[in-house]
Every structure is written in structure tokens, then in C-alpha cells.
Coordinates of N, CA and C and ligand atoms in Angstrom, one line a residue:
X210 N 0.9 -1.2 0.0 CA 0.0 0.0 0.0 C 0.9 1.3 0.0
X211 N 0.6 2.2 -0.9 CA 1.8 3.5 -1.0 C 1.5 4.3 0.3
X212 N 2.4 5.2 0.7 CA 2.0 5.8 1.6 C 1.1 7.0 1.5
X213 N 0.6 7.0 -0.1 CA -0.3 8.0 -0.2 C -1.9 7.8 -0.2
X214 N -2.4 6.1 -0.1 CA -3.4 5.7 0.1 C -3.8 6.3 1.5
X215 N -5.4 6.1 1.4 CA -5.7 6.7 3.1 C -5.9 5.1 4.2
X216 N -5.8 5.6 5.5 CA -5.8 4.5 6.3 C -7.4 4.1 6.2
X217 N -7.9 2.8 6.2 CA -9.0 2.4 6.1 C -9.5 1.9 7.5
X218 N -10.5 2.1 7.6 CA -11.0 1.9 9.3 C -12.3 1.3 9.7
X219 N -12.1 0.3 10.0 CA -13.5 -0.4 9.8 C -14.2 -0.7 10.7
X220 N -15.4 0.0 11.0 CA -16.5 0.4 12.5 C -17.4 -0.8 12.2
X221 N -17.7 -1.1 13.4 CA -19.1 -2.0 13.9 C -20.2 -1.4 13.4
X222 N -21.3 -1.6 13.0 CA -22.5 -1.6 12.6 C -23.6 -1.2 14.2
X223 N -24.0 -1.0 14.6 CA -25.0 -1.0 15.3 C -24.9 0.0 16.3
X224 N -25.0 -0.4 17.8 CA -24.9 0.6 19.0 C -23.5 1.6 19.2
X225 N -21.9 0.4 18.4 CA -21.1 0.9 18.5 C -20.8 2.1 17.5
X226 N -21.3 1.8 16.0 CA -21.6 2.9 14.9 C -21.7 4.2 15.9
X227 N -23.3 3.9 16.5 CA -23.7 5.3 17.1 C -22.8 6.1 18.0
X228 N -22.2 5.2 18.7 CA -21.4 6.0 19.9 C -20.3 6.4 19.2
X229 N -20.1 5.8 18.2 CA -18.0 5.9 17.8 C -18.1 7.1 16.8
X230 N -19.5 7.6 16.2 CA -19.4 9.1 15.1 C -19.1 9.9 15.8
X231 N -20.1 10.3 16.9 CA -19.8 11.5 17.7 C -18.0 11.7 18.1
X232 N -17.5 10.7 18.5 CA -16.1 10.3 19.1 C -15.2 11.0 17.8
X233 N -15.4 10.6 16.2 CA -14.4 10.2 15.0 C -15.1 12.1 15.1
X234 N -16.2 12.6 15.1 CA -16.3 14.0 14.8 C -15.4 14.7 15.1
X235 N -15.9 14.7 16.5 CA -14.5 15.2 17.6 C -13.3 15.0 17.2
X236 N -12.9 14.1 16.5 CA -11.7 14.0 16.1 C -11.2 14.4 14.8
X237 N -12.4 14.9 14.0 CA -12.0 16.1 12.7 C -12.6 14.9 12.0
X238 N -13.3 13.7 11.6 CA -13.6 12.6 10.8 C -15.3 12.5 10.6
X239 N -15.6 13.0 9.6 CA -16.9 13.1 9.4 C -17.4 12.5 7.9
X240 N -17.9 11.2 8.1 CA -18.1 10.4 6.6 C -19.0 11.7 5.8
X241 N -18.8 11.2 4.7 CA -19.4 12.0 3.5 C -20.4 12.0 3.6
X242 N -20.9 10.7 4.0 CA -23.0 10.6 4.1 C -22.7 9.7 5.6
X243 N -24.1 9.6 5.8 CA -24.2 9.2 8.2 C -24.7 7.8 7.1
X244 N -23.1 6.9 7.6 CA -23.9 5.2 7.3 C -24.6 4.9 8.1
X245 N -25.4 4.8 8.9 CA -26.5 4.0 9.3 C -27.8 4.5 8.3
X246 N -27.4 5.6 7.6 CA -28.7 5.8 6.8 C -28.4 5.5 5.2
X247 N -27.3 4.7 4.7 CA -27.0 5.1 3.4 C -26.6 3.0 3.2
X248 N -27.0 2.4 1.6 CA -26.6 1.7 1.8 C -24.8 1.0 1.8
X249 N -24.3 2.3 0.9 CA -22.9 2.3 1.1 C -21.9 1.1 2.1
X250 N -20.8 1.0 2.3 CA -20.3 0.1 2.9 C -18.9 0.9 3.1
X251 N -18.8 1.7 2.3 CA -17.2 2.5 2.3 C -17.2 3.8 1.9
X252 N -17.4 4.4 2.9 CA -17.4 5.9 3.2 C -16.2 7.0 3.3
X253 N -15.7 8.0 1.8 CA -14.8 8.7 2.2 C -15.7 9.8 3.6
X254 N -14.5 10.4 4.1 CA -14.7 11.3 4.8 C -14.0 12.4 4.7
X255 N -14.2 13.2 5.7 CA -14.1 14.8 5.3 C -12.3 14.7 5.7
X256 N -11.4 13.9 6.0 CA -10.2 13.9 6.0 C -9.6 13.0 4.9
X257 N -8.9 13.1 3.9 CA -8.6 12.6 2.9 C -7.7 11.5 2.9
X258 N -7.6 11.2 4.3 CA -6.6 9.8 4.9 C -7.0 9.5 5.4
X259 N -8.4 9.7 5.6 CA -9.4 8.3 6.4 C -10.7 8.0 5.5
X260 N -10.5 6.5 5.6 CA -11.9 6.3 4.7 C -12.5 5.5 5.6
X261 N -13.5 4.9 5.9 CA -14.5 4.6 7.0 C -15.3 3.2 6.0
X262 N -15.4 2.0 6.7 CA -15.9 0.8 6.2 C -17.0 0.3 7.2
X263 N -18.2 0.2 7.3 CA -18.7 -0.4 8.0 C -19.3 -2.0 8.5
X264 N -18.9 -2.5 9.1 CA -19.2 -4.2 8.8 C -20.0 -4.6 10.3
X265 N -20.4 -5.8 10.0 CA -20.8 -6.7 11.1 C -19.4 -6.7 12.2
X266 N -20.2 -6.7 13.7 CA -18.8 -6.7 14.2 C -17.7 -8.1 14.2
X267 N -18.7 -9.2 14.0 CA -17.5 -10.2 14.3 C -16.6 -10.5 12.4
X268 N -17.0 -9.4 11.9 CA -16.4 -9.3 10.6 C -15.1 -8.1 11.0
X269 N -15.1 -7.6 11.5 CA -14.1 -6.1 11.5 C -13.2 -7.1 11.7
X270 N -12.9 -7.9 13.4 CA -11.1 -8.4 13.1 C -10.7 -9.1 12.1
X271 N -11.8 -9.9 11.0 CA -11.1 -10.4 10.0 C -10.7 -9.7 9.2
X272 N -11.0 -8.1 8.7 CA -10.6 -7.5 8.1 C -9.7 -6.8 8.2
X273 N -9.4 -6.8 9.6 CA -8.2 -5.7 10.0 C -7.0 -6.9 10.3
X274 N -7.4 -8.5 10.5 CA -6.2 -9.2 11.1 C -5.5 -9.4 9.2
X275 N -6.7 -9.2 7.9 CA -5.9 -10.0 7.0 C -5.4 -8.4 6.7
X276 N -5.3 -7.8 6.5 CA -5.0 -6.5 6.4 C -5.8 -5.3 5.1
X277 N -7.0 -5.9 4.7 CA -8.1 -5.1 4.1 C -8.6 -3.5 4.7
X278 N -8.4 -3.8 6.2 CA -8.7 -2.8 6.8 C -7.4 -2.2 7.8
X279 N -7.0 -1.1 7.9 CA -6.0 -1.4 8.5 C -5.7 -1.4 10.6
X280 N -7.1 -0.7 10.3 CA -7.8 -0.5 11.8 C -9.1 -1.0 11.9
X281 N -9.4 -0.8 13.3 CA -11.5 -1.2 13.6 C -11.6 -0.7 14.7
X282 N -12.5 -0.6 15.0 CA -13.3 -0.2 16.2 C -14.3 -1.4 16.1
X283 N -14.3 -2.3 17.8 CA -15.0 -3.6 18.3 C -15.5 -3.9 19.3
X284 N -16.4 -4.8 19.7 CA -16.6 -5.1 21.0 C -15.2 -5.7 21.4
X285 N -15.3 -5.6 22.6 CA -14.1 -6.7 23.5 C -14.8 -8.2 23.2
X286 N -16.1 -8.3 23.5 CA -16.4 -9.7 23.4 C -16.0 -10.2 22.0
X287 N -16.5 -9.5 20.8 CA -15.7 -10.5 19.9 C -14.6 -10.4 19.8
X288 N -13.5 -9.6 20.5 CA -12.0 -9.6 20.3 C -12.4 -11.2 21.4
X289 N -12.7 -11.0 22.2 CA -12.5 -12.3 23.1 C -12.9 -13.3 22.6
X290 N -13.8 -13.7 21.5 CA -14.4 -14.7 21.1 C -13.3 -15.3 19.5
X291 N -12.9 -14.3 19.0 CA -12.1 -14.3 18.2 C -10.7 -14.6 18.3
X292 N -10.1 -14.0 19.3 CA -8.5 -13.6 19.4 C -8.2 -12.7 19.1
X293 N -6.8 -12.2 19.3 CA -6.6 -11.3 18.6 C -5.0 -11.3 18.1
X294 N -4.9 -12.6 17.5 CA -3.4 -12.6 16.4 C -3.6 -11.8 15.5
X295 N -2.5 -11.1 15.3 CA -2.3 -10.5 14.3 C -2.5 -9.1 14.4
X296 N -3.1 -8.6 15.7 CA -3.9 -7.5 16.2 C -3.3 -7.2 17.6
X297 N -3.6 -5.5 17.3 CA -3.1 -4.6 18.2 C -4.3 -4.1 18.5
X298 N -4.2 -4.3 20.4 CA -5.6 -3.8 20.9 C -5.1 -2.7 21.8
X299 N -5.5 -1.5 21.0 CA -4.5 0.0 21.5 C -5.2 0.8 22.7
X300 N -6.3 0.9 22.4 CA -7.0 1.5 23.3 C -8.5 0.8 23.6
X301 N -8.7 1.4 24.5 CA -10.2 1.3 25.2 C -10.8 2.5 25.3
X302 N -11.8 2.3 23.8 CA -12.8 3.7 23.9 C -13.8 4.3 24.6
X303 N -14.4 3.2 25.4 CA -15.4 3.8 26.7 C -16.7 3.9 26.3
X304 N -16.8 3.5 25.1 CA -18.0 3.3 24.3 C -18.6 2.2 24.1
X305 N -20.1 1.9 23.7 CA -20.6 0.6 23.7 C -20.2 -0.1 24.8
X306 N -20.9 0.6 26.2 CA -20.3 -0.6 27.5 C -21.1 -1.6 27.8
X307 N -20.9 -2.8 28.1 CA -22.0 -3.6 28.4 C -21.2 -4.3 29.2
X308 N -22.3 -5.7 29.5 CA -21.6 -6.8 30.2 C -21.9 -8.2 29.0
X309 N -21.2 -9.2 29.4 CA -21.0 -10.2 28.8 C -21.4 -11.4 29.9
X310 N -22.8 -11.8 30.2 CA -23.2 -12.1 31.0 C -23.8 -13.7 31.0
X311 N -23.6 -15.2 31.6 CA -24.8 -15.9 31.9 C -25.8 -16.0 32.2
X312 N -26.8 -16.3 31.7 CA -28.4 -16.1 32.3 C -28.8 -17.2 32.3
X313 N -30.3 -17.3 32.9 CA -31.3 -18.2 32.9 C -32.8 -17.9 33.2
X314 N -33.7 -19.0 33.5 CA -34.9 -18.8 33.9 C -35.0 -18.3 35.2
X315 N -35.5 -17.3 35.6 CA -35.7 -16.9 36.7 C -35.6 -17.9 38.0
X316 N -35.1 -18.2 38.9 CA -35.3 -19.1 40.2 C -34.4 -20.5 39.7
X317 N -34.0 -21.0 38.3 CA -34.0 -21.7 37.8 C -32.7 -22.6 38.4
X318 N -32.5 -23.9 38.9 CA -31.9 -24.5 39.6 C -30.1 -24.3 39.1
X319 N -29.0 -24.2 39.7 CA -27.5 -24.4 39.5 C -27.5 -25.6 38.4
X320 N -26.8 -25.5 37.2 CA -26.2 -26.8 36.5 C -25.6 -27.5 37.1
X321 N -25.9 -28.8 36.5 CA -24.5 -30.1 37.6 C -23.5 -29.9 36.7
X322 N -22.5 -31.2 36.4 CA -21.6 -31.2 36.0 C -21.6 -31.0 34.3
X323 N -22.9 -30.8 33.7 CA -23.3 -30.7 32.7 C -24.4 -29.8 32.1
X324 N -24.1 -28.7 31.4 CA -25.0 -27.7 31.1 C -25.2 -27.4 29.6
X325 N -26.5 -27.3 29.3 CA -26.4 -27.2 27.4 C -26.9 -25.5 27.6
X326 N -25.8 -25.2 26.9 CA -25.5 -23.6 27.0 C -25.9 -22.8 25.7
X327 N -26.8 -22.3 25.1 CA -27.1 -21.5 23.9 C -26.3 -20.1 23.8
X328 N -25.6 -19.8 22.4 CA -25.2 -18.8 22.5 C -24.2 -18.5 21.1
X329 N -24.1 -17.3 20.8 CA -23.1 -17.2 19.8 C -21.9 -17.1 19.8
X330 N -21.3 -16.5 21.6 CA -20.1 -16.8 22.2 C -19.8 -17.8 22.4
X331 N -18.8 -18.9 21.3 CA -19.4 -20.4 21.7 C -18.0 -20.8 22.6
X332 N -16.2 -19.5 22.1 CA -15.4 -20.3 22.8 C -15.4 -19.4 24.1
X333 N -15.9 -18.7 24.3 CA -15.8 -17.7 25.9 C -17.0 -18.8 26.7
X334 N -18.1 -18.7 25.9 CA -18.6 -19.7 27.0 C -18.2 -21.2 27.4
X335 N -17.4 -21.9 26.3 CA -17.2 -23.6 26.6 C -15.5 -22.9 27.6
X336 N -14.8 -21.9 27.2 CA -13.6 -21.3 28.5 C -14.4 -21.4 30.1
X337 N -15.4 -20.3 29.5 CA -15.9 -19.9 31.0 C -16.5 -21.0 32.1
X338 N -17.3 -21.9 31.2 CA -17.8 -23.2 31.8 C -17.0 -24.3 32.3
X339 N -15.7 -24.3 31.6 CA -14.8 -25.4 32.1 C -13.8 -24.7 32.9
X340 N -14.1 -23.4 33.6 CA -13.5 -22.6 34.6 C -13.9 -23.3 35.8
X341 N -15.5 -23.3 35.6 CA -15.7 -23.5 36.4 C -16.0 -25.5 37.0
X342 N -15.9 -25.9 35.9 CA -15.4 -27.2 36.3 C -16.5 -28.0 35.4
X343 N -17.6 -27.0 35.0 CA -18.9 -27.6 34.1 C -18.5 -27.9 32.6
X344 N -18.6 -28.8 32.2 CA -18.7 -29.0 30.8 C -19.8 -28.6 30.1
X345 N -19.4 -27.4 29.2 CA -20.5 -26.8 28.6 C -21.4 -27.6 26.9
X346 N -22.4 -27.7 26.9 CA -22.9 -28.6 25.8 C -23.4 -27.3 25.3
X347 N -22.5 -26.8 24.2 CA -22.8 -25.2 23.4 C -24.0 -25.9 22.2
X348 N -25.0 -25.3 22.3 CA -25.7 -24.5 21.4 C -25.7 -23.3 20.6
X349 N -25.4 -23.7 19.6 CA -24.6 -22.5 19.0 C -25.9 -21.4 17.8
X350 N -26.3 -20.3 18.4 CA -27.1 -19.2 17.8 C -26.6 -18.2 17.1
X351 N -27.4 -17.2 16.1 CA -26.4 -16.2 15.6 C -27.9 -15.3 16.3
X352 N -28.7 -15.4 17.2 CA -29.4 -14.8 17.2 C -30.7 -15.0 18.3
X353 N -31.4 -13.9 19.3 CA -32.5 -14.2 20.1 C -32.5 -15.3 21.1
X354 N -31.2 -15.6 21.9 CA -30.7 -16.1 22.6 C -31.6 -16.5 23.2
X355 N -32.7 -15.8 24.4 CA -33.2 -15.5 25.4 C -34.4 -16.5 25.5
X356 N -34.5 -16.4 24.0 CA -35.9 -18.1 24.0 C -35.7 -18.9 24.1
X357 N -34.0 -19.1 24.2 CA -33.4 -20.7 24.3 C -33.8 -21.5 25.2
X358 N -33.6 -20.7 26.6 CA -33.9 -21.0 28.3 C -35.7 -21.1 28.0
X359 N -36.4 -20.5 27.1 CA -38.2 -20.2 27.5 C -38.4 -21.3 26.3
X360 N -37.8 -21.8 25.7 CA -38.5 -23.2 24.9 C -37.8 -24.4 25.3
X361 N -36.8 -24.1 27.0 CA -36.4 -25.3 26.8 C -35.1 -26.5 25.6
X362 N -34.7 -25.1 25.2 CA -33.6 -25.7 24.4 C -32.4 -25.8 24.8
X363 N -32.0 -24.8 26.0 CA -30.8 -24.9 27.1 C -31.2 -24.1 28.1
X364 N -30.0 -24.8 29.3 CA -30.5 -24.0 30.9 C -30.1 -22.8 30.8
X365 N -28.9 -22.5 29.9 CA -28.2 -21.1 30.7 C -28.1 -20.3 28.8
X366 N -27.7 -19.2 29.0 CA -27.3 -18.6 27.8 C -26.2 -17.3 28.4
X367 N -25.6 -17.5 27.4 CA -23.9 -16.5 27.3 C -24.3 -15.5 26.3
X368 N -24.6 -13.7 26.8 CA -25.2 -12.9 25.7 C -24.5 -11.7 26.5
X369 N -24.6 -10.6 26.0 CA -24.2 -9.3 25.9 C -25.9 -8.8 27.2
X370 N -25.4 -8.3 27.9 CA -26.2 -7.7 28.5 C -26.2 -6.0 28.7
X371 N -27.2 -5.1 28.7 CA -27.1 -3.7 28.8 C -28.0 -2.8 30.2
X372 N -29.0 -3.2 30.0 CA -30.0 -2.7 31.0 C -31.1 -3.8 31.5
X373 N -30.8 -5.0 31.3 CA -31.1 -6.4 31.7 C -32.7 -6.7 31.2
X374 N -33.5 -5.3 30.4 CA -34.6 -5.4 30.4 C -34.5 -6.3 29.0
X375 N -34.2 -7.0 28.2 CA -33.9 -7.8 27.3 C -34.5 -9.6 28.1
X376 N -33.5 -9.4 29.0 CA -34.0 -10.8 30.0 C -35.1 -10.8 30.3
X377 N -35.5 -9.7 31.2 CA -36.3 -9.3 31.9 C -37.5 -9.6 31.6
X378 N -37.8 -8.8 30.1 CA -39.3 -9.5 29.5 C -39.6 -10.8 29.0
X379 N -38.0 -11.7 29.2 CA -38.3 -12.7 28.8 C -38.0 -13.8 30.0
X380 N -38.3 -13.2 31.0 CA -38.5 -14.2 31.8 C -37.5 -14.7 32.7
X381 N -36.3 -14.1 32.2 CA -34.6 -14.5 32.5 C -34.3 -13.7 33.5
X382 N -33.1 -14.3 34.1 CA -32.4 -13.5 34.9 C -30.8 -13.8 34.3
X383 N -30.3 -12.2 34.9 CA -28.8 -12.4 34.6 C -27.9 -12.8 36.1
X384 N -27.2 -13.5 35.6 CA -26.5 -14.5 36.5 C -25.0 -14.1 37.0
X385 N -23.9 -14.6 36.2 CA -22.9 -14.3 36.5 C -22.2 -13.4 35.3
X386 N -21.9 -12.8 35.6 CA -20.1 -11.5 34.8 C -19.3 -11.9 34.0
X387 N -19.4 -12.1 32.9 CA -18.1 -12.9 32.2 C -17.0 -11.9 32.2
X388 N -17.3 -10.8 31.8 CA -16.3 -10.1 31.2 C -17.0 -8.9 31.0
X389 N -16.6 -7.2 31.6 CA -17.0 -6.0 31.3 C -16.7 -5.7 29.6
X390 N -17.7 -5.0 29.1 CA -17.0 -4.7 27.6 C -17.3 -3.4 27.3
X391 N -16.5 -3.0 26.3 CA -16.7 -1.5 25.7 C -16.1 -1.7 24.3
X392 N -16.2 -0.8 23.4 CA -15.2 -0.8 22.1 C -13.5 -0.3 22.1
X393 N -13.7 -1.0 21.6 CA -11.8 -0.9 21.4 C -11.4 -0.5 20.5
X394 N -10.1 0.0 20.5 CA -9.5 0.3 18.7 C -8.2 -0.6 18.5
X395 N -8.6 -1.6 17.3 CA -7.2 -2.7 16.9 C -6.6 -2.2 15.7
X396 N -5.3 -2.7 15.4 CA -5.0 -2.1 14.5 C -4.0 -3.1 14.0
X397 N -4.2 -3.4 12.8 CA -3.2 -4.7 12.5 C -1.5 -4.2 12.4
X398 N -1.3 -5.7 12.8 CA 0.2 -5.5 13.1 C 1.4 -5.2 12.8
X399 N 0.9 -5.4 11.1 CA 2.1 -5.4 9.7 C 2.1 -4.1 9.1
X400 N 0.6 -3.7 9.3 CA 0.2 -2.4 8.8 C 1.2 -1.3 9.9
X401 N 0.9 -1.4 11.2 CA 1.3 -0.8 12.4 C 2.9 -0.7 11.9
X402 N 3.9 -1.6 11.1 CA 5.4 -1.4 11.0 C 5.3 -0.7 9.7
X403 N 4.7 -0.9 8.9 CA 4.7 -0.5 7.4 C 4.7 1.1 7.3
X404 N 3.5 1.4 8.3 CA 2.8 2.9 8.1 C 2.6 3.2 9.3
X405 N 3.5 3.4 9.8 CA 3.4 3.8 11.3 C 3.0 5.4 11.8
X406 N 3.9 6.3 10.9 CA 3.1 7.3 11.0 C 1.2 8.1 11.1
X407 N 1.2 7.6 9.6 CA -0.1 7.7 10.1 C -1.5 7.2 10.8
X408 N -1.0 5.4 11.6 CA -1.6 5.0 12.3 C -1.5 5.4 13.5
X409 N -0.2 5.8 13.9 CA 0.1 6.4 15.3 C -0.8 7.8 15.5
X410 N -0.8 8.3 14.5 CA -1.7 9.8 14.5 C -3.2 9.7 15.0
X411 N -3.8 8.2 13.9 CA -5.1 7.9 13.8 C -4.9 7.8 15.9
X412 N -4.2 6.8 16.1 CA -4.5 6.4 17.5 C -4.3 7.7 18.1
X413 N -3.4 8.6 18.1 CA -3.7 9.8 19.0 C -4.6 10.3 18.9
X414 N -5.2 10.3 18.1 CA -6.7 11.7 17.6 C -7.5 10.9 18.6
X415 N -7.7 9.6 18.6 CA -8.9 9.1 19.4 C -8.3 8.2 21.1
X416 N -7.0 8.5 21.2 CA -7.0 9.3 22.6 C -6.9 10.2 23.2
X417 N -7.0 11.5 22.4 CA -7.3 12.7 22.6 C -8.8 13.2 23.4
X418 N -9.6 12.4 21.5 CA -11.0 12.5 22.2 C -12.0 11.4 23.2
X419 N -11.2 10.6 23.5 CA -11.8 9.9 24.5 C -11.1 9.6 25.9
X420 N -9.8 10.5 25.8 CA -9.3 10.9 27.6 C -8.4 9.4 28.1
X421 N -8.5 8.5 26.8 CA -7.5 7.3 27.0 C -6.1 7.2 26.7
X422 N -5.4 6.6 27.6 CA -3.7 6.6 27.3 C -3.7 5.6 26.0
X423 N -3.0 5.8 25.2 CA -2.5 4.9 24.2 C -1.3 4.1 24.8
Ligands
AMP148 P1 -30.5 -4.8 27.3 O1 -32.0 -5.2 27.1 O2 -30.4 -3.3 27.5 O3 -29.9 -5.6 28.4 O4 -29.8 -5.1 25.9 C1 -29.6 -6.4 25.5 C2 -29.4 -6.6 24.0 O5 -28.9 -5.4 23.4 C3 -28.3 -7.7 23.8 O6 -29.0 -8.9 23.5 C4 -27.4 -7.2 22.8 O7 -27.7 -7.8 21.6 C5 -27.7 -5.7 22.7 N1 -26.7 -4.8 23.2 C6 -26.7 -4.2 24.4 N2 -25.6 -3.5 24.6 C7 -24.8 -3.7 23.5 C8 -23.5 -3.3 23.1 N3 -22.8 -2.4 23.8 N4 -23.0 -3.7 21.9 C9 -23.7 -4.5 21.2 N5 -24.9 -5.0 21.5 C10 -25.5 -4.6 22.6

């Protein structure tokens, strides 16, 4: 890549999208048109060395670890569910916070030594469960977790929690803490020696505006 191309940077789609514009504004980076309303996928911006990609989040580390993208902005949970070879996990943006949470049916009895666990986190949960000594029997969802435990397709489920009213109406309760989460900024590793100047910059601008040490 010449060093006259722009750095490419590739945001999560959804809650984190929302939180991470206002952040990139502040930082002088304002896409040409607001992707959550455009169907676009690759957005110049108003700085001519940042172009802005938007993807599913458990798609951003593949793009930034093969080097398509040369940065992202992620949850921690999929850096945790993913890994992160080949990735630099630089900061913690303070955005998109949640928890990463076990649940179940309300009152609903402790698993024995065996638990059939629904969920799209399938290696944080089969880690977390053989932490604790349970063998987890994953059920593996891309989606609506919560009906797992209410039809009886598993006791426990491994989901992103925010203000618990998600469970709540469905009958669940949140259990234990896997892991606090927020968005992060990665930034691949080959990219990081090749073009260091202008990634280092990228990373300052958005410790600037988010009050985080790099
Ligand atoms: P809540 O009802 O507020 O607990 O939100 C629960 C649902 O919102 C979860 O099932 C997630 O899919 C989604 N959610 C909440 N916070 C986040 C976040 N920071 N990033 C991504 N998804 C989230």
C-alpha cells in the first residue's frame, strides 16, 4: 500500500456505529453521508486519509487481522471470542459498555456437571464453563438467545447484556459476569510497522478524544 493511500478503518455496525461518530467528529472525521442511513459500505470522509468501512462486528477483526482494513473499532467480546493474532488492541474507547453475561430462567436450579449452554459466544462460553469445572454442551445461535432458556432448548445462555430489560421480559435473569465490555481500537500489526506514522496519529486523535492513554 503507498503511503499515499488513506488508512482504512472499519466500524461495527450497530450501538457501536452510534457511539463511535460523535467520538471520530470530535476527532475532525466526518463520513461524507451518516452510514446507518446510506446503503454504502465505504465511506470517504471529510479527511482525505481516512476512509471509514462499516461491517458486522464479528467481521471487522477479519478485516483488519488480514490486512483489508488497517484498523476497527469492536466489541471486547468478539476480540474475546475471536482472538486477537495478528492485532493490536490499542485503546479502550469507553463506548458501547456492556456486560458479557450468563443467564437463565428466573429461580432456575445451578447446572450439575453438565450444562447445554445456547449462545453465539461459543469459545468464551465452553472457557468460561470449564472454569468452572462444568462441561458446557454449546448450542450454537447467531441470534435471540433469550428463547433458548423459554422453549427449553438450554438452561443457561452467554449474551451481551445492557440494562437487563432484554431478559427481563423474557422471563430471565442475569447470573454471572463474564467479562466487562466496551469498544476498542485494533489495529493490524504489519500495517502498524509498514505505516506507522499515520496509524500512530489515527491512534492519537482518538486518545485525545476519548481521555484514553494509548
Ligand atoms: P438490554 O436489554 O439493554 O440488556 O440489551 C440487551 C441486548 O442489546 C443484547 O442482546 C445485545 O444484543 C444488545 N446490546 C446491548 N448493549 C450492546 C453493546 N454495547 N453492543 C452490542 N450489542 C449490545
Amino acid at each position: 500500500m503507498s503511503e499515499q493511500a488513506p488508512v482504512t478503518l472499519a466500524l461495527t455496525r450497530g450501538r457501536i456505529l452510534d457511539d463511535c461518530l460523535p467520538l471520530l467528529a470530535r476527532a475532525g472525521v466526518v463520513p461524507e453521508e451518516h452510514p446507518a442511513k446510506s446503503r454504502k459500505l465505504v465511506f470517504r470522509t471529510s479527511d482525505p486519509g481516512i476512509r471509514l468501512l462499516v461491517l458486522r462486528g464479528s467481521d471487522v477483526p477479519v478485516y483488519v487481522r488480514h490486512g483489508a482494513a488497517d484498523a476497527g473499532v469492536v466489541g471486547r467480546d468478539v476480540l474475546m471470542e475471536a482472538g486477537s493474532d495478528g492485532l493490536y488492541e490499542l485503546l479502550d474507547l469507553g463506548i458501547a459498555r456492556c456486560r458479557l453475561m450468563t443467564a437463565g430462567l428466573a429461580g432456575s436450579p445451578e447446572p450439575g456437571p453438565r450444562a447445554r449452554v445456547a449462545t453465539k459466544f461459543v469459545n468464551i462460553a465452553r472457557r468460561f464453563y470449564a472454569s468452572k469445572g462444568i462441561q458446557a454442551d454449546i448450542i450454537e445461535l447467531s441470534g435471540a438467545m433469550e428463547l433458548a432458556p423459554v422453549l427449553g432448548l438450554a438452561e443457561r445462555i452467554v449474551d451481551i447484556v445492557d440494562t437487563g430489560n432484554t431478559l427481563r421480559a423474557n422471563g430471565l435473569e442475569a447470573l454471572e459476569t463474564i467479562a466487562e465490555v466496551s469498544a476498542r481500537l485494533i489495529v493490524n500489526k504489519a500495517a502498524m510497522k509498514l505505516r506507522p506514522e499515520p496509524l500512530k496519529a489515527l491512534v492519537a486523535r482518538f486518545a485525545a478524544v476519548t481521555g484514553s492513554a494509548p
